[in-house]
Amino acid sequence: MLEVADSLIEVDRFNHLAGIVILAGGASKRMGTPKAELILPTGECLLDYHVRQALELSAALTSNLPIMIADNGRGFSINPDLIKNSPSPVFHITDYLSANSLSNKILSSNDDKPIETGGALVAIEAALQSLKSLVSSNQLTKDASWQQSWLMVISCDSLIPVTDLWQKLQPYMTKNPDKTVICLTDDSHLYPLLGLYRLSIEPDLKRYIDDEQRQVMKFIKPIVQPVAFVKKWQNLTNFNTPKDFSRACLALNNL
Protein backbone atom coordinates (compact mmCIF):
# COMPACT_ATOMS: atom_id res chain seq x y z
CA MET A 1 0.00 0.00 0.00
CA LEU A 2 2.88 2.40 0.83
CA GLU A 3 4.30 2.20 -2.70
CA VAL A 4 0.87 2.86 -4.19
CA ALA A 5 0.30 5.79 -1.85
CA ASP A 6 3.72 7.31 -2.60
CA SER A 7 3.09 7.21 -6.33
CA LEU A 8 -0.36 8.72 -5.98
CA ILE A 9 0.66 11.56 -3.66
CA GLU A 10 3.13 13.02 -6.17
CA VAL A 11 0.83 15.93 -7.02
CA ASP A 12 1.71 19.53 -6.18
CA ARG A 13 -0.26 21.19 -3.41
CA PHE A 14 -2.22 23.33 -5.88
CA ASN A 15 -3.56 20.31 -7.73
CA HIS A 16 -4.93 17.59 -5.51
CA LEU A 17 -8.05 15.53 -5.14
CA ALA A 18 -10.57 17.18 -2.82
CA GLY A 19 -13.45 14.70 -2.99
CA ILE A 20 -15.32 12.04 -4.94
CA VAL A 21 -18.94 11.99 -6.09
CA ILE A 22 -20.65 8.78 -7.19
CA LEU A 23 -23.51 9.44 -9.62
CA ALA A 24 -26.24 6.93 -8.81
CA GLY A 25 -29.48 8.71 -9.69
CA GLY A 26 -29.85 8.14 -13.43
CA ALA A 27 -32.89 6.38 -14.91
CA SER A 28 -32.33 2.74 -15.89
CA LYS A 29 -35.31 1.83 -18.02
CA ARG A 30 -33.54 -0.67 -20.28
CA MET A 31 -31.63 -2.23 -17.39
CA GLY A 32 -34.88 -2.97 -15.55
CA THR A 33 -33.40 -2.07 -12.16
CA PRO A 34 -31.44 0.90 -10.79
CA LYS A 35 -27.81 0.51 -11.77
CA ALA A 36 -26.70 1.35 -8.25
CA GLU A 37 -28.41 -1.83 -7.03
CA LEU A 38 -26.99 -4.18 -9.66
CA ILE A 39 -25.25 -7.17 -8.08
CA LEU A 40 -21.73 -8.12 -9.11
CA PRO A 41 -20.71 -11.80 -9.29
CA THR A 42 -18.97 -11.30 -5.92
CA GLY A 43 -22.36 -10.52 -4.34
CA GLU A 44 -21.50 -6.85 -3.86
CA CYS A 45 -23.92 -4.23 -5.19
CA LEU A 46 -22.58 -1.68 -7.65
CA LEU A 47 -22.90 1.31 -5.32
CA ASP A 48 -21.01 -0.50 -2.55
CA TYR A 49 -18.34 -1.45 -5.10
CA HIS A 50 -17.74 2.21 -5.94
CA VAL A 51 -17.84 3.32 -2.29
CA ARG A 52 -15.29 0.64 -1.37
CA GLN A 53 -13.06 1.64 -4.27
CA ALA A 54 -13.32 5.33 -3.30
CA LEU A 55 -12.41 4.53 0.31
CA GLU A 56 -9.38 2.59 -0.88
CA LEU A 57 -8.21 5.56 -2.95
CA SER A 58 -8.76 7.90 -0.01
CA ALA A 59 -6.68 5.63 2.20
CA ALA A 60 -3.92 5.45 -0.42
CA LEU A 61 -3.83 9.24 -0.60
CA THR A 62 -4.04 9.52 3.21
CA SER A 63 -6.52 12.33 2.61
CA ASN A 64 -9.81 11.32 4.30
CA LEU A 65 -11.59 12.38 1.13
CA PRO A 66 -15.30 13.26 1.34
CA ILE A 67 -17.23 10.64 -0.65
CA MET A 68 -20.62 11.86 -1.84
CA ILE A 69 -23.53 9.81 -3.17
CA ALA A 70 -25.75 11.66 -5.65
CA ASP A 71 -28.77 9.39 -6.09
CA ASN A 72 -31.51 11.90 -6.93
CA GLY A 73 -33.15 11.37 -3.55
CA ARG A 74 -33.61 7.62 -3.95
CA GLY A 75 -31.87 6.91 -0.68
CA PHE A 76 -29.84 3.93 -1.83
CA SER A 77 -28.28 2.32 1.21
CA ILE A 78 -24.60 1.62 1.73
CA ASN A 79 -23.25 -1.47 3.46
CA PRO A 80 -22.58 -0.18 7.01
CA ASP A 81 -19.55 -2.44 7.33
CA LEU A 82 -17.84 -0.36 4.63
CA ILE A 83 -18.06 2.90 6.50
CA LYS A 84 -18.30 2.12 10.22
CA ASN A 85 -14.54 2.52 10.78
CA SER A 86 -13.77 4.82 7.87
CA PRO A 87 -12.08 8.18 8.55
CA SER A 88 -13.51 9.44 5.25
CA PRO A 89 -17.01 10.94 5.48
CA VAL A 90 -19.51 9.16 3.22
CA PHE A 91 -22.83 10.96 2.73
CA HIS A 92 -25.72 11.52 0.34
CA ILE A 93 -26.18 14.89 -1.34
CA THR A 94 -29.26 16.53 -2.83
CA ASP A 95 -29.13 17.61 -6.47
CA TYR A 96 -28.81 21.34 -7.04
CA LEU A 97 -32.25 22.82 -7.81
CA SER A 98 -33.86 19.48 -6.97
CA ALA A 99 -36.82 21.33 -5.45
CA ASN A 100 -37.56 22.95 -8.80
CA SER A 101 -39.79 20.37 -10.50
CA LEU A 102 -39.78 22.21 -13.82
CA SER A 103 -36.00 22.27 -13.94
CA ASN A 104 -35.75 18.63 -13.04
CA LYS A 105 -37.93 17.20 -15.80
CA ILE A 106 -36.01 16.01 -18.83
CA LEU A 107 -37.19 13.75 -21.61
CA SER A 108 -36.22 10.14 -21.72
CA SER A 109 -34.23 9.15 -24.79
CA ASN A 110 -36.79 6.42 -25.45
CA ASP A 111 -40.10 8.27 -25.18
CA ASP A 112 -41.71 11.61 -24.40
CA LYS A 113 -42.48 10.92 -20.77
CA PRO A 114 -40.52 13.11 -18.34
CA ILE A 115 -38.39 11.43 -15.73
CA GLU A 116 -37.61 13.00 -12.38
CA THR A 117 -33.94 13.81 -12.78
CA GLY A 118 -32.07 17.00 -13.52
CA GLY A 119 -29.23 15.20 -15.23
CA ALA A 120 -25.61 14.77 -14.25
CA LEU A 121 -24.67 18.44 -14.04
CA VAL A 122 -27.03 19.25 -11.15
CA ALA A 123 -25.43 16.40 -9.19
CA ILE A 124 -21.92 17.61 -10.01
CA GLU A 125 -22.87 21.17 -9.02
CA ALA A 126 -24.22 19.87 -5.72
CA ALA A 127 -20.95 18.03 -5.08
CA LEU A 128 -18.89 21.13 -5.86
CA GLN A 129 -21.06 23.18 -3.51
CA SER A 130 -20.67 20.54 -0.80
CA LEU A 131 -16.89 20.76 -1.07
CA LYS A 132 -17.08 24.57 -0.85
CA SER A 133 -19.17 24.20 2.31
CA LEU A 134 -16.55 21.91 3.81
CA VAL A 135 -13.94 24.58 3.10
CA SER A 136 -15.99 27.23 4.88
CA SER A 137 -16.48 24.96 7.89
CA ASN A 138 -12.73 24.26 8.17
CA GLN A 139 -13.06 20.62 7.15
CA LEU A 140 -10.94 21.34 4.10
CA THR A 141 -8.03 23.76 3.95
CA LYS A 142 -8.93 27.42 3.70
CA ASP A 143 -5.81 28.06 1.65
CA ALA A 144 -6.74 30.00 -1.50
CA SER A 145 -5.34 27.13 -3.55
CA TRP A 146 -8.39 24.98 -2.75
CA GLN A 147 -10.09 26.19 -5.95
CA GLN A 148 -7.30 24.53 -7.92
CA SER A 149 -8.12 21.15 -6.40
CA TRP A 150 -10.36 18.63 -8.10
CA LEU A 151 -13.55 16.62 -7.74
CA MET A 152 -13.57 13.09 -9.12
CA VAL A 153 -16.82 12.03 -10.80
CA ILE A 154 -17.71 8.35 -11.03
CA SER A 155 -20.85 7.02 -12.70
CA CYS A 156 -22.81 3.90 -11.81
CA ASP A 157 -22.62 2.74 -15.40
CA SER A 158 -18.95 1.85 -15.03
CA LEU A 159 -16.83 -0.78 -13.29
CA ILE A 160 -13.49 0.95 -13.88
CA PRO A 161 -11.64 0.81 -10.53
CA VAL A 162 -11.48 4.29 -8.99
CA THR A 163 -7.76 4.15 -8.20
CA ASP A 164 -6.97 3.07 -11.76
CA LEU A 165 -9.04 5.97 -13.11
CA TRP A 166 -7.24 8.43 -10.80
CA GLN A 167 -3.83 7.14 -11.87
CA LYS A 168 -4.82 7.57 -15.52
CA LEU A 169 -6.24 11.10 -15.21
CA GLN A 170 -4.06 12.63 -12.50
CA PRO A 171 -0.99 13.37 -14.72
CA TYR A 172 -3.11 15.68 -16.89
CA MET A 173 -4.07 18.01 -14.03
CA THR A 174 -1.04 20.22 -14.63
CA LYS A 175 -0.54 19.82 -18.39
CA ASN A 176 -2.95 22.55 -19.51
CA PRO A 177 -4.15 25.08 -16.91
CA ASP A 178 -6.99 26.18 -19.20
CA LYS A 179 -8.55 22.72 -19.15
CA THR A 180 -10.66 22.45 -16.02
CA VAL A 181 -12.37 19.15 -16.86
CA ILE A 182 -10.41 15.97 -17.56
CA CYS A 183 -12.25 12.87 -18.77
CA LEU A 184 -11.85 9.66 -20.68
CA THR A 185 -12.43 9.41 -24.40
CA ASP A 186 -12.45 6.65 -27.00
CA ASP A 187 -12.35 6.95 -30.79
CA SER A 188 -15.81 8.50 -30.99
CA HIS A 189 -17.10 9.57 -27.55
CA LEU A 190 -16.18 11.56 -24.48
CA TYR A 191 -17.01 10.05 -21.09
CA PRO A 192 -17.59 13.16 -18.95
CA LEU A 193 -19.00 11.14 -16.05
CA LEU A 194 -15.65 9.45 -15.60
CA GLY A 195 -13.44 12.39 -14.92
CA LEU A 196 -12.04 15.21 -12.83
CA TYR A 197 -13.64 18.64 -12.41
CA ARG A 198 -11.67 21.57 -10.99
CA LEU A 199 -13.47 23.22 -8.09
CA SER A 200 -12.99 26.64 -9.65
CA ILE A 201 -15.63 25.91 -12.32
CA GLU A 202 -18.46 25.89 -9.76
CA PRO A 203 -19.72 29.47 -10.38
CA ASP A 204 -19.75 28.94 -14.15
CA LEU A 205 -21.57 25.64 -13.82
CA LYS A 206 -24.13 27.20 -11.48
CA ARG A 207 -24.85 29.99 -13.98
CA TYR A 208 -25.17 27.43 -16.77
CA ILE A 209 -27.74 25.42 -14.80
CA ASP A 210 -29.57 28.55 -13.67
CA ASP A 211 -29.98 29.41 -17.37
CA GLU A 212 -31.92 26.12 -17.70
CA GLN A 213 -29.05 24.40 -19.48
CA ARG A 214 -28.45 20.69 -18.86
CA GLN A 215 -26.29 19.46 -21.77
CA VAL A 216 -23.05 18.08 -20.36
CA MET A 217 -21.13 18.14 -23.65
CA LYS A 218 -22.06 21.74 -24.40
CA PHE A 219 -20.75 22.85 -21.02
CA ILE A 220 -17.47 20.93 -21.01
CA LYS A 221 -16.46 21.20 -24.68
CA PRO A 222 -14.44 24.44 -24.35
CA ILE A 223 -12.71 23.34 -21.15
CA VAL A 224 -12.17 19.59 -21.46
CA GLN A 225 -8.91 17.68 -21.66
CA PRO A 226 -9.67 14.26 -23.20
CA VAL A 227 -7.61 11.28 -22.06
CA ALA A 228 -7.53 8.14 -24.20
CA PHE A 229 -9.28 5.04 -22.87
CA VAL A 230 -7.21 2.12 -21.74
CA LYS A 231 -8.24 -0.53 -24.26
CA LYS A 232 -9.05 -3.15 -21.62
CA TRP A 233 -11.55 -0.72 -20.04
CA GLN A 234 -13.76 -0.52 -23.11
CA ASN A 235 -16.25 -3.14 -21.95
CA LEU A 236 -16.24 -1.93 -18.35
CA THR A 237 -18.45 1.08 -18.90
CA ASN A 238 -21.59 2.46 -20.52
CA PHE A 239 -23.70 -0.61 -19.75
CA ASN A 240 -27.43 -0.07 -20.29
CA THR A 241 -28.85 -3.60 -20.49
CA PRO A 242 -28.39 -6.79 -18.42
CA LYS A 243 -26.32 -8.22 -21.28
CA ASP A 244 -24.03 -5.18 -21.21
CA PHE A 245 -23.62 -5.55 -17.45
CA SER A 246 -22.73 -9.23 -17.73
CA ARG A 247 -20.09 -8.33 -20.30
CA ALA A 248 -18.71 -5.65 -17.98
CA CYS A 249 -18.50 -8.10 -15.07
CA LEU A 250 -16.57 -10.54 -17.24
CA ALA A 251 -14.20 -7.79 -18.34
CA LEU A 252 -13.64 -6.77 -14.69
CA ASN A 253 -12.81 -10.35 -13.78
CA ASN A 254 -10.24 -10.39 -16.59
CA LEU A 255 -8.39 -7.25 -15.51
CSV table of C-alpha atoms in Angstrom, one decimal:
chain,number,residue,atom,x,y,z
A,1,MET,CA,0.0,0.0,0.0
A,2,LEU,CA,2.9,2.4,0.8
A,3,GLU,CA,4.3,2.2,-2.7
A,4,VAL,CA,0.9,2.9,-4.2
A,5,ALA,CA,0.3,5.8,-1.9
A,6,ASP,CA,3.7,7.3,-2.6
A,7,SER,CA,3.1,7.2,-6.3
A,8,LEU,CA,-0.4,8.7,-6.0
A,9,ILE,CA,0.7,11.6,-3.7
A,10,GLU,CA,3.1,13.0,-6.2
A,11,VAL,CA,0.8,15.9,-7.0
A,12,ASP,CA,1.7,19.5,-6.2
A,13,ARG,CA,-0.3,21.2,-3.4
A,14,PHE,CA,-2.2,23.3,-5.9
A,15,ASN,CA,-3.6,20.3,-7.7
A,16,HIS,CA,-4.9,17.6,-5.5
A,17,LEU,CA,-8.0,15.5,-5.1
A,18,ALA,CA,-10.6,17.2,-2.8
A,19,GLY,CA,-13.4,14.7,-3.0
A,20,ILE,CA,-15.3,12.0,-4.9
A,21,VAL,CA,-18.9,12.0,-6.1
A,22,ILE,CA,-20.7,8.8,-7.2
A,23,LEU,CA,-23.5,9.4,-9.6
A,24,ALA,CA,-26.2,6.9,-8.8
A,25,GLY,CA,-29.5,8.7,-9.7
A,26,GLY,CA,-29.9,8.1,-13.4
A,27,ALA,CA,-32.9,6.4,-14.9
A,28,SER,CA,-32.3,2.7,-15.9
A,29,LYS,CA,-35.3,1.8,-18.0
A,30,ARG,CA,-33.5,-0.7,-20.3
A,31,MET,CA,-31.6,-2.2,-17.4
A,32,GLY,CA,-34.9,-3.0,-15.5
A,33,THR,CA,-33.4,-2.1,-12.2
A,34,PRO,CA,-31.4,0.9,-10.8
A,35,LYS,CA,-27.8,0.5,-11.8
A,36,ALA,CA,-26.7,1.4,-8.3
A,37,GLU,CA,-28.4,-1.8,-7.0
A,38,LEU,CA,-27.0,-4.2,-9.7
A,39,ILE,CA,-25.2,-7.2,-8.1
A,40,LEU,CA,-21.7,-8.1,-9.1
A,41,PRO,CA,-20.7,-11.8,-9.3
A,42,THR,CA,-19.0,-11.3,-5.9
A,43,GLY,CA,-22.4,-10.5,-4.3
A,44,GLU,CA,-21.5,-6.8,-3.9
A,45,CYS,CA,-23.9,-4.2,-5.2
A,46,LEU,CA,-22.6,-1.7,-7.6
A,47,LEU,CA,-22.9,1.3,-5.3
A,48,ASP,CA,-21.0,-0.5,-2.5
A,49,TYR,CA,-18.3,-1.5,-5.1
A,50,HIS,CA,-17.7,2.2,-5.9
A,51,VAL,CA,-17.8,3.3,-2.3
A,52,ARG,CA,-15.3,0.6,-1.4
A,53,GLN,CA,-13.1,1.6,-4.3
A,54,ALA,CA,-13.3,5.3,-3.3
A,55,LEU,CA,-12.4,4.5,0.3
A,56,GLU,CA,-9.4,2.6,-0.9
A,57,LEU,CA,-8.2,5.6,-2.9
A,58,SER,CA,-8.8,7.9,0.0
A,59,ALA,CA,-6.7,5.6,2.2
A,60,ALA,CA,-3.9,5.4,-0.4
A,61,LEU,CA,-3.8,9.2,-0.6
A,62,THR,CA,-4.0,9.5,3.2
A,63,SER,CA,-6.5,12.3,2.6
A,64,ASN,CA,-9.8,11.3,4.3
A,65,LEU,CA,-11.6,12.4,1.1
A,66,PRO,CA,-15.3,13.3,1.3
A,67,ILE,CA,-17.2,10.6,-0.6
A,68,MET,CA,-20.6,11.9,-1.8
A,69,ILE,CA,-23.5,9.8,-3.2
A,70,ALA,CA,-25.8,11.7,-5.6
A,71,ASP,CA,-28.8,9.4,-6.1
A,72,ASN,CA,-31.5,11.9,-6.9
A,73,GLY,CA,-33.2,11.4,-3.6
A,74,ARG,CA,-33.6,7.6,-4.0
A,75,GLY,CA,-31.9,6.9,-0.7
A,76,PHE,CA,-29.8,3.9,-1.8
A,77,SER,CA,-28.3,2.3,1.2
A,78,ILE,CA,-24.6,1.6,1.7
A,79,ASN,CA,-23.3,-1.5,3.5
A,80,PRO,CA,-22.6,-0.2,7.0
A,81,ASP,CA,-19.6,-2.4,7.3
A,82,LEU,CA,-17.8,-0.4,4.6
A,83,ILE,CA,-18.1,2.9,6.5
A,84,LYS,CA,-18.3,2.1,10.2
A,85,ASN,CA,-14.5,2.5,10.8
A,86,SER,CA,-13.8,4.8,7.9
A,87,PRO,CA,-12.1,8.2,8.6
A,88,SER,CA,-13.5,9.4,5.3
A,89,PRO,CA,-17.0,10.9,5.5
A,90,VAL,CA,-19.5,9.2,3.2
A,91,PHE,CA,-22.8,11.0,2.7
A,92,HIS,CA,-25.7,11.5,0.3
A,93,ILE,CA,-26.2,14.9,-1.3
A,94,THR,CA,-29.3,16.5,-2.8
A,95,ASP,CA,-29.1,17.6,-6.5
A,96,TYR,CA,-28.8,21.3,-7.0
A,97,LEU,CA,-32.3,22.8,-7.8
A,98,SER,CA,-33.9,19.5,-7.0
A,99,ALA,CA,-36.8,21.3,-5.4
A,100,ASN,CA,-37.6,22.9,-8.8
A,101,SER,CA,-39.8,20.4,-10.5
A,102,LEU,CA,-39.8,22.2,-13.8
A,103,SER,CA,-36.0,22.3,-13.9
A,104,ASN,CA,-35.8,18.6,-13.0
A,105,LYS,CA,-37.9,17.2,-15.8
A,106,ILE,CA,-36.0,16.0,-18.8
A,107,LEU,CA,-37.2,13.8,-21.6
A,108,SER,CA,-36.2,10.1,-21.7
A,109,SER,CA,-34.2,9.1,-24.8
A,110,ASN,CA,-36.8,6.4,-25.5
A,111,ASP,CA,-40.1,8.3,-25.2
A,112,ASP,CA,-41.7,11.6,-24.4
A,113,LYS,CA,-42.5,10.9,-20.8
A,114,PRO,CA,-40.5,13.1,-18.3
A,115,ILE,CA,-38.4,11.4,-15.7
A,116,GLU,CA,-37.6,13.0,-12.4
A,117,THR,CA,-33.9,13.8,-12.8
A,118,GLY,CA,-32.1,17.0,-13.5
A,119,GLY,CA,-29.2,15.2,-15.2
A,120,ALA,CA,-25.6,14.8,-14.2
A,121,LEU,CA,-24.7,18.4,-14.0
A,122,VAL,CA,-27.0,19.2,-11.2
A,123,ALA,CA,-25.4,16.4,-9.2
A,124,ILE,CA,-21.9,17.6,-10.0
A,125,GLU,CA,-22.9,21.2,-9.0
A,126,ALA,CA,-24.2,19.9,-5.7
A,127,ALA,CA,-20.9,18.0,-5.1
A,128,LEU,CA,-18.9,21.1,-5.9
A,129,GLN,CA,-21.1,23.2,-3.5
A,130,SER,CA,-20.7,20.5,-0.8
A,131,LEU,CA,-16.9,20.8,-1.1
A,132,LYS,CA,-17.1,24.6,-0.9
A,133,SER,CA,-19.2,24.2,2.3
A,134,LEU,CA,-16.6,21.9,3.8
A,135,VAL,CA,-13.9,24.6,3.1
A,136,SER,CA,-16.0,27.2,4.9
A,137,SER,CA,-16.5,25.0,7.9
A,138,ASN,CA,-12.7,24.3,8.2
A,139,GLN,CA,-13.1,20.6,7.2
A,140,LEU,CA,-10.9,21.3,4.1
A,141,THR,CA,-8.0,23.8,4.0
A,142,LYS,CA,-8.9,27.4,3.7
A,143,ASP,CA,-5.8,28.1,1.6
A,144,ALA,CA,-6.7,30.0,-1.5
A,145,SER,CA,-5.3,27.1,-3.6
A,146,TRP,CA,-8.4,25.0,-2.7
A,147,GLN,CA,-10.1,26.2,-5.9
A,148,GLN,CA,-7.3,24.5,-7.9
A,149,SER,CA,-8.1,21.2,-6.4
A,150,TRP,CA,-10.4,18.6,-8.1
A,151,LEU,CA,-13.6,16.6,-7.7
A,152,MET,CA,-13.6,13.1,-9.1
A,153,VAL,CA,-16.8,12.0,-10.8
A,154,ILE,CA,-17.7,8.3,-11.0
A,155,SER,CA,-20.8,7.0,-12.7
A,156,CYS,CA,-22.8,3.9,-11.8
A,157,ASP,CA,-22.6,2.7,-15.4
A,158,SER,CA,-18.9,1.8,-15.0
A,159,LEU,CA,-16.8,-0.8,-13.3
A,160,ILE,CA,-13.5,0.9,-13.9
A,161,PRO,CA,-11.6,0.8,-10.5
A,162,VAL,CA,-11.5,4.3,-9.0
A,163,THR,CA,-7.8,4.1,-8.2
A,164,ASP,CA,-7.0,3.1,-11.8
A,165,LEU,CA,-9.0,6.0,-13.1
A,166,TRP,CA,-7.2,8.4,-10.8
A,167,GLN,CA,-3.8,7.1,-11.9
A,168,LYS,CA,-4.8,7.6,-15.5
A,169,LEU,CA,-6.2,11.1,-15.2
A,170,GLN,CA,-4.1,12.6,-12.5
A,171,PRO,CA,-1.0,13.4,-14.7
A,172,TYR,CA,-3.1,15.7,-16.9
A,173,MET,CA,-4.1,18.0,-14.0
A,174,THR,CA,-1.0,20.2,-14.6
A,175,LYS,CA,-0.5,19.8,-18.4
A,176,ASN,CA,-2.9,22.5,-19.5
A,177,PRO,CA,-4.1,25.1,-16.9
A,178,ASP,CA,-7.0,26.2,-19.2
A,179,LYS,CA,-8.6,22.7,-19.1
A,180,THR,CA,-10.7,22.5,-16.0
A,181,VAL,CA,-12.4,19.2,-16.9
A,182,ILE,CA,-10.4,16.0,-17.6
A,183,CYS,CA,-12.3,12.9,-18.8
A,184,LEU,CA,-11.9,9.7,-20.7
A,185,THR,CA,-12.4,9.4,-24.4
A,186,ASP,CA,-12.5,6.6,-27.0
A,187,ASP,CA,-12.4,7.0,-30.8
A,188,SER,CA,-15.8,8.5,-31.0
A,189,HIS,CA,-17.1,9.6,-27.5
A,190,LEU,CA,-16.2,11.6,-24.5
A,191,TYR,CA,-17.0,10.1,-21.1
A,192,PRO,CA,-17.6,13.2,-18.9
A,193,LEU,CA,-19.0,11.1,-16.0
A,194,LEU,CA,-15.6,9.4,-15.6
A,195,GLY,CA,-13.4,12.4,-14.9
A,196,LEU,CA,-12.0,15.2,-12.8
A,197,TYR,CA,-13.6,18.6,-12.4
A,198,ARG,CA,-11.7,21.6,-11.0
A,199,LEU,CA,-13.5,23.2,-8.1
A,200,SER,CA,-13.0,26.6,-9.7
A,201,ILE,CA,-15.6,25.9,-12.3
A,202,GLU,CA,-18.5,25.9,-9.8
A,203,PRO,CA,-19.7,29.5,-10.4
A,204,ASP,CA,-19.8,28.9,-14.2
A,205,LEU,CA,-21.6,25.6,-13.8
A,206,LYS,CA,-24.1,27.2,-11.5
A,207,ARG,CA,-24.8,30.0,-14.0
A,208,TYR,CA,-25.2,27.4,-16.8
A,209,ILE,CA,-27.7,25.4,-14.8
A,210,ASP,CA,-29.6,28.6,-13.7
A,211,ASP,CA,-30.0,29.4,-17.4
A,212,GLU,CA,-31.9,26.1,-17.7
A,213,GLN,CA,-29.0,24.4,-19.5
A,214,ARG,CA,-28.4,20.7,-18.9
A,215,GLN,CA,-26.3,19.5,-21.8
A,216,VAL,CA,-23.0,18.1,-20.4
A,217,MET,CA,-21.1,18.1,-23.7
A,218,LYS,CA,-22.1,21.7,-24.4
A,219,PHE,CA,-20.7,22.8,-21.0
A,220,ILE,CA,-17.5,20.9,-21.0
A,221,LYS,CA,-16.5,21.2,-24.7
A,222,PRO,CA,-14.4,24.4,-24.3
A,223,ILE,CA,-12.7,23.3,-21.1
A,224,VAL,CA,-12.2,19.6,-21.5
A,225,GLN,CA,-8.9,17.7,-21.7
A,226,PRO,CA,-9.7,14.3,-23.2
A,227,VAL,CA,-7.6,11.3,-22.1
A,228,ALA,CA,-7.5,8.1,-24.2
A,229,PHE,CA,-9.3,5.0,-22.9
A,230,VAL,CA,-7.2,2.1,-21.7
A,231,LYS,CA,-8.2,-0.5,-24.3
A,232,LYS,CA,-9.0,-3.2,-21.6
A,233,TRP,CA,-11.5,-0.7,-20.0
A,234,GLN,CA,-13.8,-0.5,-23.1
A,235,ASN,CA,-16.3,-3.1,-22.0
A,236,LEU,CA,-16.2,-1.9,-18.4
A,237,THR,CA,-18.4,1.1,-18.9
A,238,ASN,CA,-21.6,2.5,-20.5
A,239,PHE,CA,-23.7,-0.6,-19.8
A,240,ASN,CA,-27.4,-0.1,-20.3
A,241,THR,CA,-28.8,-3.6,-20.5
A,242,PRO,CA,-28.4,-6.8,-18.4
A,243,LYS,CA,-26.3,-8.2,-21.3
A,244,ASP,CA,-24.0,-5.2,-21.2
A,245,PHE,CA,-23.6,-5.5,-17.4
A,246,SER,CA,-22.7,-9.2,-17.7
A,247,ARG,CA,-20.1,-8.3,-20.3
A,248,ALA,CA,-18.7,-5.6,-18.0
A,249,CYS,CA,-18.5,-8.1,-15.1
A,250,LEU,CA,-16.6,-10.5,-17.2
A,251,ALA,CA,-14.2,-7.8,-18.3
A,252,LEU,CA,-13.6,-6.8,-14.7
A,253,ASN,CA,-12.8,-10.4,-13.8
A,254,ASN,CA,-10.2,-10.4,-16.6
A,255,LEU,CA,-8.4,-7.2,-15.5
